[in-house]
Amino acid sequence: MTSRIIAEPLAKALGGSVVVENRSGASGNIGMELAARAKPDGYTIVLNTTPIATNTTFFQKLTYDIQKNFTPVALVGRLPHVLVVHSNFKANTLAKLLAMIRAQPGKLNYASAGTGTNFHLAAELFKDMTNTNVLHVPYRGGGPALTDTLASQVDLSFPSLAAALPHIKSGRLRALGVTTEKRSSLLPEIPSINEVGVLGYDFTSWFAVLAPAGTPREIVLKLNAAINQVTATPSMVERFAREGLEPVATTPEGTGESIQRETSRYAKLIKERGITPD
Protein backbone atom coordinates (compact mmCIF):
# COMPACT_ATOMS: atom_id res chain seq x y z
CA MET A 1 0.00 0.00 0.00
CA THR A 2 2.73 2.48 0.95
CA SER A 3 4.60 1.89 -2.30
CA ARG A 4 1.47 2.61 -4.32
CA ILE A 5 0.79 5.79 -2.35
CA ILE A 6 4.19 7.27 -3.20
CA ALA A 7 4.65 5.81 -6.70
CA GLU A 8 2.92 8.52 -8.75
CA PRO A 9 4.36 11.57 -6.95
CA LEU A 10 7.79 9.90 -6.89
CA ALA A 11 7.62 9.40 -10.65
CA LYS A 12 6.89 13.11 -11.08
CA ALA A 13 9.76 14.07 -8.79
CA LEU A 14 12.15 11.84 -10.74
CA GLY A 15 10.82 12.84 -14.14
CA GLY A 16 10.07 9.27 -15.18
CA SER A 17 7.77 6.39 -14.37
CA VAL A 18 7.57 4.18 -11.29
CA VAL A 19 6.07 0.73 -11.67
CA VAL A 20 5.10 -1.15 -8.51
CA GLU A 21 5.59 -4.92 -8.59
CA ASN A 22 3.99 -6.59 -5.60
CA ARG A 23 6.31 -9.47 -4.69
CA SER A 24 5.06 -10.28 -1.22
CA GLY A 25 5.36 -13.59 0.58
CA ALA A 26 7.77 -15.33 2.94
CA SER A 27 7.82 -12.29 5.24
CA GLY A 28 9.03 -10.10 2.40
CA ASN A 29 11.91 -12.38 1.46
CA ILE A 30 10.70 -13.01 -2.10
CA GLY A 31 10.87 -9.34 -3.03
CA MET A 32 14.14 -8.87 -1.18
CA GLU A 33 15.75 -11.78 -3.04
CA LEU A 34 14.69 -10.36 -6.41
CA ALA A 35 15.97 -6.90 -5.54
CA ALA A 36 19.29 -8.27 -4.27
CA ARG A 37 19.91 -9.86 -7.69
CA ALA A 38 18.84 -6.81 -9.71
CA LYS A 39 21.26 -4.69 -11.70
CA PRO A 40 22.50 -1.81 -9.48
CA ASP A 41 21.53 0.96 -11.87
CA GLY A 42 18.83 2.72 -9.86
CA TYR A 43 15.96 1.26 -11.87
CA THR A 44 15.14 -1.39 -9.27
CA ILE A 45 14.54 -0.47 -5.65
CA VAL A 46 12.66 -2.27 -2.91
CA LEU A 47 10.34 -0.92 -0.24
CA ASN A 48 9.89 -3.16 2.76
CA THR A 49 8.99 -2.85 6.40
CA THR A 50 10.19 -4.17 9.76
CA PRO A 51 11.04 -7.71 8.49
CA ILE A 52 14.13 -6.07 6.97
CA ALA A 53 15.41 -6.08 10.55
CA THR A 54 13.78 -9.24 11.93
CA ASN A 55 14.28 -11.76 9.12
CA THR A 56 18.02 -11.97 9.73
CA THR A 57 17.21 -13.53 13.11
CA PHE A 58 14.08 -15.47 12.15
CA PHE A 59 15.51 -17.17 9.05
CA GLN A 60 18.81 -19.02 9.23
CA LYS A 61 19.24 -19.55 5.47
CA LEU A 62 18.44 -16.27 3.75
CA THR A 63 19.71 -16.03 0.18
CA TYR A 64 20.65 -12.38 0.72
CA ASP A 65 22.62 -10.39 3.29
CA ILE A 66 20.96 -7.14 4.29
CA GLN A 67 24.34 -5.48 4.87
CA LYS A 68 26.24 -6.85 1.86
CA ASN A 69 23.55 -7.00 -0.83
CA PHE A 70 21.77 -3.68 -0.30
CA THR A 71 22.44 0.04 -0.16
CA PRO A 72 20.13 2.05 2.14
CA VAL A 73 18.26 4.83 0.35
CA ALA A 74 15.64 6.36 2.66
CA LEU A 75 13.13 5.82 5.40
CA VAL A 76 9.64 6.64 4.16
CA GLY A 77 7.46 6.59 7.25
CA ARG A 78 6.71 5.09 10.63
CA LEU A 79 3.51 3.38 11.68
CA PRO A 80 2.77 3.69 15.41
CA HIS A 81 1.01 0.94 17.30
CA VAL A 82 -1.27 1.43 20.27
CA LEU A 83 -2.07 -0.59 23.38
CA VAL A 84 -5.84 -1.05 23.44
CA VAL A 85 -8.44 -2.79 25.56
CA HIS A 86 -12.19 -3.11 25.15
CA SER A 87 -14.08 -0.03 26.33
CA ASN A 88 -15.65 -2.09 29.15
CA PHE A 89 -12.32 -3.43 30.41
CA LYS A 90 -11.72 -2.76 34.10
CA ALA A 91 -8.43 -0.87 33.68
CA ASN A 92 -8.73 2.61 32.20
CA THR A 93 -5.06 3.59 32.57
CA LEU A 94 -1.76 1.87 31.89
CA ALA A 95 -0.90 1.96 35.59
CA LYS A 96 -4.11 0.11 36.46
CA LEU A 97 -3.52 -2.43 33.70
CA LEU A 98 -0.03 -3.16 34.99
CA ALA A 99 -1.41 -3.56 38.50
CA MET A 100 -3.96 -6.09 37.20
CA ILE A 101 -1.31 -8.03 35.28
CA ARG A 102 1.01 -8.18 38.28
CA ALA A 103 -1.79 -9.22 40.62
CA GLN A 104 -2.63 -12.24 38.46
CA PRO A 105 0.42 -13.17 36.34
CA GLY A 106 -0.39 -15.32 33.33
CA LYS A 107 -4.15 -14.79 33.64
CA LEU A 108 -4.58 -11.93 31.18
CA ASN A 109 -3.95 -12.42 27.47
CA TYR A 110 -3.20 -10.40 24.38
CA ALA A 111 -4.02 -10.92 20.70
CA SER A 112 -1.47 -10.66 17.91
CA ALA A 113 -1.58 -10.95 14.14
CA GLY A 114 0.63 -14.03 14.41
CA THR A 115 3.92 -15.09 15.91
CA GLY A 116 6.76 -12.78 14.92
CA THR A 117 4.49 -10.01 13.63
CA ASN A 118 4.75 -6.42 14.76
CA PHE A 119 1.68 -6.89 17.00
CA HIS A 120 3.57 -9.70 18.72
CA LEU A 121 6.93 -7.95 18.99
CA ALA A 122 5.37 -4.78 20.41
CA ALA A 123 3.71 -6.83 23.15
CA GLU A 124 6.79 -8.90 23.92
CA LEU A 125 8.89 -5.75 24.22
CA PHE A 126 6.27 -4.39 26.63
CA LYS A 127 6.35 -7.61 28.68
CA ASP A 128 10.14 -7.62 28.69
CA MET A 129 10.45 -4.02 29.85
CA THR A 130 7.74 -4.37 32.53
CA ASN A 131 8.77 -7.87 33.64
CA THR A 132 5.19 -9.08 33.34
CA ASN A 133 3.49 -12.28 32.22
CA VAL A 134 0.64 -11.97 29.71
CA LEU A 135 -0.50 -14.95 27.61
CA HIS A 136 0.04 -14.66 23.86
CA VAL A 137 -2.93 -15.56 21.64
CA PRO A 138 -1.75 -15.56 17.99
CA TYR A 139 -4.24 -15.07 15.16
CA ARG A 140 -3.84 -15.43 11.41
CA GLY A 141 -3.74 -11.75 10.63
CA GLY A 142 -4.42 -8.41 12.24
CA GLY A 143 -8.10 -8.35 11.26
CA PRO A 144 -9.17 -11.38 13.32
CA ALA A 145 -7.01 -10.23 16.25
CA LEU A 146 -8.68 -6.83 16.27
CA THR A 147 -12.13 -8.36 15.82
CA ASP A 148 -11.73 -10.47 18.95
CA THR A 149 -10.37 -7.49 20.88
CA LEU A 150 -13.50 -5.58 19.88
CA ALA A 151 -15.62 -8.54 20.97
CA SER A 152 -13.82 -8.66 24.34
CA GLN A 153 -12.67 -12.22 23.61
CA VAL A 154 -9.11 -11.19 24.51
CA ASP A 155 -7.96 -8.68 27.08
CA LEU A 156 -5.62 -6.44 25.13
CA SER A 157 -3.64 -6.04 21.92
CA PHE A 158 -1.11 -3.81 20.16
CA PRO A 159 -2.63 -3.14 16.71
CA SER A 160 -1.38 -0.47 14.36
CA LEU A 161 -2.80 2.93 15.19
CA ALA A 162 -4.27 3.07 11.69
CA ALA A 163 -6.34 -0.07 12.26
CA ALA A 164 -7.42 0.84 15.78
CA LEU A 165 -8.11 4.55 15.36
CA PRO A 166 -11.71 4.33 14.04
CA HIS A 167 -12.65 2.05 16.94
CA ILE A 168 -10.95 4.33 19.46
CA LYS A 169 -12.80 7.33 18.04
CA SER A 170 -16.12 5.44 18.14
CA GLY A 171 -15.58 4.48 21.78
CA ARG A 172 -15.49 0.72 21.22
CA LEU A 173 -11.81 0.49 22.15
CA ARG A 174 -9.93 2.29 24.89
CA ALA A 175 -6.37 3.39 24.11
CA LEU A 176 -4.02 3.18 27.09
CA GLY A 177 -0.84 4.30 25.34
CA VAL A 178 0.81 4.72 21.96
CA THR A 179 4.01 2.82 21.29
CA THR A 180 6.06 5.76 20.02
CA GLU A 181 8.50 7.43 22.40
CA LYS A 182 6.42 10.61 22.29
CA ARG A 183 2.72 11.15 21.67
CA SER A 184 1.54 10.58 18.13
CA SER A 185 0.24 13.52 16.15
CA LEU A 186 -2.50 11.17 14.94
CA LEU A 187 -3.84 10.69 18.49
CA PRO A 188 -2.32 13.51 20.57
CA GLU A 189 -4.68 13.12 23.50
CA ILE A 190 -3.33 9.65 24.32
CA PRO A 191 0.00 9.48 26.19
CA SER A 192 2.88 7.33 25.06
CA ILE A 193 3.69 4.16 26.99
CA ASN A 194 7.11 5.68 27.64
CA GLU A 195 5.49 8.81 29.06
CA VAL A 196 3.30 7.01 31.59
CA GLY A 197 5.78 4.73 33.24
CA VAL A 198 7.59 2.32 30.91
CA LEU A 199 10.66 4.48 30.38
CA GLY A 200 12.46 3.84 27.12
CA TYR A 201 9.61 1.95 25.47
CA ASP A 202 9.51 2.83 21.78
CA PHE A 203 8.12 0.63 19.03
CA THR A 204 6.95 1.41 15.51
CA SER A 205 6.58 -0.40 12.25
CA TRP A 206 8.60 1.43 9.61
CA PHE A 207 9.07 1.48 5.86
CA ALA A 208 12.47 1.75 4.18
CA VAL A 209 13.67 1.93 0.59
CA LEU A 210 16.80 -0.01 -0.38
CA ALA A 211 18.71 -0.37 -3.63
CA PRO A 212 20.95 -3.23 -4.76
CA ALA A 213 24.52 -2.98 -3.46
CA GLY A 214 26.77 -1.15 -5.87
CA THR A 215 24.16 1.38 -6.96
CA PRO A 216 26.13 4.57 -7.75
CA ARG A 217 26.22 7.16 -4.98
CA GLU A 218 24.77 9.92 -7.15
CA ILE A 219 21.75 7.75 -7.97
CA VAL A 220 21.19 6.88 -4.30
CA LEU A 221 21.31 10.58 -3.38
CA LYS A 222 18.89 11.46 -6.19
CA LEU A 223 16.42 8.81 -5.02
CA ASN A 224 16.80 9.91 -1.41
CA ALA A 225 16.13 13.56 -2.26
CA ALA A 226 13.08 12.67 -4.35
CA ILE A 227 11.58 10.46 -1.62
CA ASN A 228 12.14 13.10 1.07
CA GLN A 229 10.61 15.73 -1.21
CA VAL A 230 7.52 13.62 -1.86
CA THR A 231 6.86 12.62 1.75
CA ALA A 232 7.20 16.23 2.97
CA THR A 233 4.45 17.67 0.76
CA PRO A 234 1.25 18.68 2.61
CA SER A 235 -0.87 16.41 0.41
CA MET A 236 1.33 13.39 1.18
CA VAL A 237 1.46 14.18 4.90
CA GLU A 238 -2.35 14.25 4.85
CA ARG A 239 -2.54 11.00 2.84
CA PHE A 240 -0.08 9.30 5.17
CA ALA A 241 -2.15 10.42 8.16
CA ARG A 242 -5.21 8.71 6.70
CA GLU A 243 -3.18 5.49 6.61
CA GLY A 244 -1.82 6.02 10.13
CA LEU A 245 1.67 6.81 8.84
CA GLU A 246 4.03 9.50 10.04
CA PRO A 247 6.54 10.61 7.36
CA VAL A 248 10.26 10.40 8.09
CA ALA A 249 13.07 12.26 6.32
CA THR A 250 16.54 10.70 6.52
CA THR A 251 19.83 10.52 4.66
CA PRO A 252 21.01 7.20 3.21
CA GLU A 253 23.48 6.99 6.10
CA GLY A 254 20.76 7.66 8.65
CA THR A 255 18.62 4.97 7.06
CA GLY A 256 21.44 2.44 7.29
CA GLU A 257 22.14 3.32 10.92
CA SER A 258 18.46 2.98 11.78
CA ILE A 259 18.22 -0.45 10.13
CA GLN A 260 21.36 -1.67 11.91
CA ARG A 261 20.09 -0.39 15.24
CA GLU A 262 16.69 -2.02 14.78
CA THR A 263 18.25 -5.29 13.59
CA SER A 264 20.37 -5.55 16.74
CA ARG A 265 17.47 -4.57 18.96
CA TYR A 266 15.08 -7.12 17.49
CA ALA A 267 17.70 -9.88 17.49
CA LYS A 268 18.17 -9.40 21.23
CA LEU A 269 14.41 -9.37 21.90
CA ILE A 270 13.67 -12.39 19.68
CA LYS A 271 16.43 -14.50 21.21
CA GLU A 272 15.70 -13.53 24.81
CA ARG A 273 11.96 -14.17 24.44
CA GLY A 274 12.44 -17.38 22.45
CA ILE A 275 10.29 -16.19 19.55
CA THR A 276 10.15 -18.34 16.42
CA PRO A 277 8.06 -17.45 13.34
CA ASP A 278 4.96 -19.45 12.37
Tab-separated table of C-alpha atoms in Angstrom:
chain	number	residue	atom	x	y	z
A	1	MET	CA	0.000	0.000	0.000
A	2	THR	CA	2.734	2.479	0.955
A	3	SER	CA	4.599	1.893	-2.304
A	4	ARG	CA	1.474	2.609	-4.325
A	5	ILE	CA	0.794	5.790	-2.353
A	6	ILE	CA	4.187	7.273	-3.195
A	7	ALA	CA	4.648	5.810	-6.696
A	8	GLU	CA	2.920	8.517	-8.747
A	9	PRO	CA	4.362	11.567	-6.947
A	10	LEU	CA	7.791	9.895	-6.887
A	11	ALA	CA	7.617	9.398	-10.651
A	12	LYS	CA	6.887	13.111	-11.081
A	13	ALA	CA	9.764	14.068	-8.787
A	14	LEU	CA	12.151	11.844	-10.737
A	15	GLY	CA	10.818	12.835	-14.139
A	16	GLY	CA	10.075	9.270	-15.185
A	17	SER	CA	7.774	6.392	-14.374
A	18	VAL	CA	7.573	4.183	-11.290
A	19	VAL	CA	6.065	0.726	-11.671
A	20	VAL	CA	5.099	-1.151	-8.508
A	21	GLU	CA	5.586	-4.921	-8.589
A	22	ASN	CA	3.986	-6.591	-5.596
A	23	ARG	CA	6.309	-9.473	-4.694
A	24	SER	CA	5.057	-10.280	-1.215
A	25	GLY	CA	5.359	-13.592	0.582
A	26	ALA	CA	7.773	-15.334	2.935
A	27	SER	CA	7.819	-12.291	5.237
A	28	GLY	CA	9.028	-10.097	2.397
A	29	ASN	CA	11.915	-12.377	1.461
A	30	ILE	CA	10.696	-13.011	-2.103
A	31	GLY	CA	10.866	-9.337	-3.029
A	32	MET	CA	14.141	-8.865	-1.181
A	33	GLU	CA	15.748	-11.777	-3.035
A	34	LEU	CA	14.693	-10.362	-6.407
A	35	ALA	CA	15.967	-6.899	-5.539
A	36	ALA	CA	19.285	-8.269	-4.270
A	37	ARG	CA	19.911	-9.856	-7.686
A	38	ALA	CA	18.837	-6.814	-9.712
A	39	LYS	CA	21.257	-4.686	-11.696
A	40	PRO	CA	22.504	-1.810	-9.476
A	41	ASP	CA	21.531	0.955	-11.869
A	42	GLY	CA	18.826	2.716	-9.860
A	43	TYR	CA	15.961	1.260	-11.873
A	44	THR	CA	15.139	-1.393	-9.274
A	45	ILE	CA	14.543	-0.465	-5.647
A	46	VAL	CA	12.663	-2.268	-2.914
A	47	LEU	CA	10.338	-0.918	-0.235
A	48	ASN	CA	9.893	-3.163	2.761
A	49	THR	CA	8.985	-2.850	6.398
A	50	THR	CA	10.189	-4.175	9.761
A	51	PRO	CA	11.038	-7.713	8.486
A	52	ILE	CA	14.129	-6.073	6.970
A	53	ALA	CA	15.411	-6.083	10.548
A	54	THR	CA	13.785	-9.239	11.927
A	55	ASN	CA	14.276	-11.760	9.120
A	56	THR	CA	18.017	-11.972	9.728
A	57	THR	CA	17.211	-13.531	13.107
A	58	PHE	CA	14.082	-15.466	12.146
A	59	PHE	CA	15.507	-17.166	9.048
A	60	GLN	CA	18.814	-19.024	9.231
A	61	LYS	CA	19.236	-19.550	5.473
A	62	LEU	CA	18.444	-16.274	3.754
A	63	THR	CA	19.706	-16.029	0.184
A	64	TYR	CA	20.654	-12.380	0.717
A	65	ASP	CA	22.619	-10.395	3.288
A	66	ILE	CA	20.962	-7.135	4.291
A	67	GLN	CA	24.343	-5.476	4.867
A	68	LYS	CA	26.241	-6.847	1.857
A	69	ASN	CA	23.555	-7.002	-0.832
A	70	PHE	CA	21.768	-3.680	-0.305
A	71	THR	CA	22.437	0.039	-0.163
A	72	PRO	CA	20.129	2.054	2.140
A	73	VAL	CA	18.258	4.834	0.351
A	74	ALA	CA	15.637	6.360	2.660
A	75	LEU	CA	13.130	5.821	5.398
A	76	VAL	CA	9.637	6.639	4.164
A	77	GLY	CA	7.461	6.589	7.253
A	78	ARG	CA	6.710	5.093	10.626
A	79	LEU	CA	3.506	3.377	11.680
A	80	PRO	CA	2.769	3.687	15.406
A	81	HIS	CA	1.009	0.939	17.298
A	82	VAL	CA	-1.271	1.431	20.271
A	83	LEU	CA	-2.066	-0.586	23.381
A	84	VAL	CA	-5.836	-1.051	23.441
A	85	VAL	CA	-8.444	-2.788	25.563
A	86	HIS	CA	-12.188	-3.106	25.149
A	87	SER	CA	-14.077	-0.033	26.332
A	88	ASN	CA	-15.649	-2.089	29.148
A	89	PHE	CA	-12.320	-3.430	30.407
A	90	LYS	CA	-11.716	-2.757	34.099
A	91	ALA	CA	-8.432	-0.874	33.681
A	92	ASN	CA	-8.731	2.605	32.199
A	93	THR	CA	-5.062	3.594	32.575
A	94	LEU	CA	-1.765	1.875	31.888
A	95	ALA	CA	-0.895	1.958	35.594
A	96	LYS	CA	-4.111	0.112	36.462
A	97	LEU	CA	-3.519	-2.426	33.697
A	98	LEU	CA	-0.025	-3.158	34.991
A	99	ALA	CA	-1.415	-3.557	38.497
A	100	MET	CA	-3.964	-6.088	37.196
A	101	ILE	CA	-1.313	-8.033	35.281
A	102	ARG	CA	1.012	-8.184	38.279
A	103	ALA	CA	-1.786	-9.217	40.619
A	104	GLN	CA	-2.626	-12.235	38.463
A	105	PRO	CA	0.418	-13.170	36.340
A	106	GLY	CA	-0.389	-15.316	33.325
A	107	LYS	CA	-4.154	-14.788	33.642
A	108	LEU	CA	-4.584	-11.928	31.185
A	109	ASN	CA	-3.951	-12.417	27.471
A	110	TYR	CA	-3.196	-10.402	24.378
A	111	ALA	CA	-4.019	-10.918	20.703
A	112	SER	CA	-1.468	-10.659	17.915
A	113	ALA	CA	-1.580	-10.945	14.139
A	114	GLY	CA	0.629	-14.032	14.414
A	115	THR	CA	3.924	-15.091	15.914
A	116	GLY	CA	6.762	-12.784	14.920
A	117	THR	CA	4.494	-10.012	13.626
A	118	ASN	CA	4.750	-6.416	14.763
A	119	PHE	CA	1.680	-6.892	16.996
A	120	HIS	CA	3.570	-9.698	18.724
A	121	LEU	CA	6.933	-7.954	18.989
A	122	ALA	CA	5.370	-4.781	20.409
A	123	ALA	CA	3.705	-6.827	23.146
A	124	GLU	CA	6.793	-8.897	23.916
A	125	LEU	CA	8.889	-5.750	24.218
A	126	PHE	CA	6.275	-4.395	26.630
A	127	LYS	CA	6.352	-7.605	28.681
A	128	ASP	CA	10.138	-7.621	28.690
A	129	MET	CA	10.448	-4.024	29.852
A	130	THR	CA	7.745	-4.367	32.531
A	131	ASN	CA	8.767	-7.873	33.643
A	132	THR	CA	5.188	-9.079	33.337
A	133	ASN	CA	3.489	-12.284	32.224
A	134	VAL	CA	0.642	-11.967	29.705
A	135	LEU	CA	-0.497	-14.946	27.614
A	136	HIS	CA	0.038	-14.663	23.859
A	137	VAL	CA	-2.932	-15.559	21.635
A	138	PRO	CA	-1.746	-15.558	17.995
A	139	TYR	CA	-4.240	-15.072	15.158
A	140	ARG	CA	-3.845	-15.427	11.415
A	141	GLY	CA	-3.743	-11.745	10.628
A	142	GLY	CA	-4.422	-8.411	12.236
A	143	GLY	CA	-8.101	-8.350	11.262
A	144	PRO	CA	-9.167	-11.380	13.324
A	145	ALA	CA	-7.011	-10.227	16.254
A	146	LEU	CA	-8.675	-6.829	16.267
A	147	THR	CA	-12.129	-8.364	15.821
A	148	ASP	CA	-11.732	-10.466	18.951
A	149	THR	CA	-10.370	-7.494	20.878
A	150	LEU	CA	-13.498	-5.579	19.878
A	151	ALA	CA	-15.620	-8.542	20.974
A	152	SER	CA	-13.821	-8.664	24.336
A	153	GLN	CA	-12.669	-12.218	23.612
A	154	VAL	CA	-9.110	-11.189	24.515
A	155	ASP	CA	-7.955	-8.677	27.084
A	156	LEU	CA	-5.623	-6.437	25.125
A	157	SER	CA	-3.645	-6.038	21.917
A	158	PHE	CA	-1.114	-3.815	20.159
A	159	PRO	CA	-2.629	-3.139	16.705
A	160	SER	CA	-1.384	-0.470	14.360
A	161	LEU	CA	-2.799	2.927	15.191
A	162	ALA	CA	-4.272	3.072	11.691
A	163	ALA	CA	-6.342	-0.073	12.261
A	164	ALA	CA	-7.419	0.835	15.783
A	165	LEU	CA	-8.112	4.549	15.364
A	166	PRO	CA	-11.709	4.330	14.041
A	167	HIS	CA	-12.654	2.053	16.937
A	168	ILE	CA	-10.947	4.330	19.458
A	169	LYS	CA	-12.799	7.330	18.045
A	170	SER	CA	-16.116	5.443	18.140
A	171	GLY	CA	-15.580	4.480	21.777
A	172	ARG	CA	-15.485	0.722	21.216
A	173	LEU	CA	-11.815	0.485	22.150
A	174	ARG	CA	-9.925	2.291	24.885
A	175	ALA	CA	-6.372	3.394	24.114
A	176	LEU	CA	-4.019	3.185	27.087
A	177	GLY	CA	-0.837	4.305	25.344
A	178	VAL	CA	0.805	4.715	21.964
A	179	THR	CA	4.009	2.819	21.290
A	180	THR	CA	6.058	5.757	20.021
A	181	GLU	CA	8.495	7.433	22.403
A	182	LYS	CA	6.420	10.612	22.291
A	183	ARG	CA	2.725	11.154	21.671
A	184	SER	CA	1.544	10.579	18.133
A	185	SER	CA	0.242	13.525	16.147
A	186	LEU	CA	-2.498	11.170	14.944
A	187	LEU	CA	-3.841	10.695	18.486
A	188	PRO	CA	-2.317	13.505	20.565
A	189	GLU	CA	-4.685	13.122	23.505
A	190	ILE	CA	-3.330	9.653	24.320
A	191	PRO	CA	-0.004	9.476	26.195
A	192	SER	CA	2.879	7.334	25.057
A	193	ILE	CA	3.686	4.164	26.989
A	194	ASN	CA	7.108	5.681	27.635
A	195	GLU	CA	5.486	8.811	29.055
A	196	VAL	CA	3.302	7.009	31.595
A	197	GLY	CA	5.782	4.725	33.241
A	198	VAL	CA	7.594	2.316	30.914
A	199	LEU	CA	10.658	4.478	30.384
A	200	GLY	CA	12.461	3.841	27.120
A	201	TYR	CA	9.607	1.950	25.472
A	202	ASP	CA	9.514	2.826	21.781
A	203	PHE	CA	8.118	0.626	19.025
A	204	THR	CA	6.954	1.413	15.507
A	205	SER	CA	6.581	-0.395	12.251
A	206	TRP	CA	8.598	1.427	9.606
A	207	PHE	CA	9.074	1.481	5.857
A	208	ALA	CA	12.470	1.754	4.180
A	209	VAL	CA	13.670	1.926	0.586
A	210	LEU	CA	16.797	-0.006	-0.383
A	211	ALA	CA	18.715	-0.365	-3.634
A	212	PRO	CA	20.951	-3.230	-4.762
A	213	ALA	CA	24.515	-2.982	-3.457
A	214	GLY	CA	26.769	-1.146	-5.872
A	215	THR	CA	24.157	1.383	-6.965
A	216	PRO	CA	26.127	4.574	-7.746
A	217	ARG	CA	26.225	7.162	-4.975
A	218	GLU	CA	24.766	9.924	-7.147
A	219	ILE	CA	21.746	7.754	-7.967
A	220	VAL	CA	21.194	6.883	-4.300
A	221	LEU	CA	21.310	10.579	-3.383
A	222	LYS	CA	18.890	11.463	-6.194
A	223	LEU	CA	16.422	8.809	-5.023
A	224	ASN	CA	16.795	9.913	-1.411
A	225	ALA	CA	16.131	13.558	-2.265
A	226	ALA	CA	13.075	12.673	-4.347
A	227	ILE	CA	11.576	10.455	-1.625
A	228	ASN	CA	12.141	13.101	1.065
A	229	GLN	CA	10.606	15.733	-1.206
A	230	VAL	CA	7.516	13.624	-1.859
A	231	THR	CA	6.860	12.621	1.755
A	232	ALA	CA	7.199	16.230	2.970
A	233	THR	CA	4.451	17.674	0.765
A	234	PRO	CA	1.252	18.676	2.608
A	235	SER	CA	-0.873	16.406	0.415
A	236	MET	CA	1.330	13.392	1.176
A	237	VAL	CA	1.459	14.178	4.900
A	238	GLU	CA	-2.348	14.246	4.846
A	239	ARG	CA	-2.540	11.004	2.844
A	240	PHE	CA	-0.081	9.298	5.171
A	241	ALA	CA	-2.153	10.421	8.161
A	242	ARG	CA	-5.214	8.705	6.698
A	243	GLU	CA	-3.177	5.488	6.614
A	244	GLY	CA	-1.819	6.016	10.131
A	245	LEU	CA	1.667	6.807	8.844
A	246	GLU	CA	4.026	9.504	10.041
A	247	PRO	CA	6.541	10.608	7.362
A	248	VAL	CA	10.263	10.397	8.091
A	249	ALA	CA	13.074	12.262	6.323
A	250	THR	CA	16.539	10.701	6.517
A	251	THR	CA	19.829	10.519	4.664
A	252	PRO	CA	21.008	7.201	3.212
A	253	GLU	CA	23.483	6.991	6.099
A	254	GLY	CA	20.759	7.659	8.650
A	255	THR	CA	18.625	4.969	7.056
A	256	GLY	CA	21.437	2.440	7.295
A	257	GLU	CA	22.141	3.319	10.917
A	258	SER	CA	18.459	2.976	11.778
A	259	ILE	CA	18.221	-0.452	10.132
A	260	GLN	CA	21.363	-1.670	11.908
A	261	ARG	CA	20.087	-0.390	15.244
A	262	GLU	CA	16.687	-2.023	14.781
A	263	THR	CA	18.249	-5.291	13.590
A	264	SER	CA	20.374	-5.547	16.742
A	265	ARG	CA	17.474	-4.573	18.958
A	266	TYR	CA	15.080	-7.118	17.490
A	267	ALA	CA	17.701	-9.875	17.492
A	268	LYS	CA	18.170	-9.399	21.229
A	269	LEU	CA	14.415	-9.374	21.903
A	270	ILE	CA	13.673	-12.388	19.684
A	271	LYS	CA	16.430	-14.495	21.207
A	272	GLU	CA	15.704	-13.533	24.811
A	273	ARG	CA	11.957	-14.165	24.435
A	274	GLY	CA	12.444	-17.384	22.455
A	275	ILE	CA	10.289	-16.192	19.553
A	276	THR	CA	10.146	-18.341	16.423
A	277	PRO	CA	8.064	-17.450	13.335
A	278	ASP	CA	4.964	-19.446	12.368
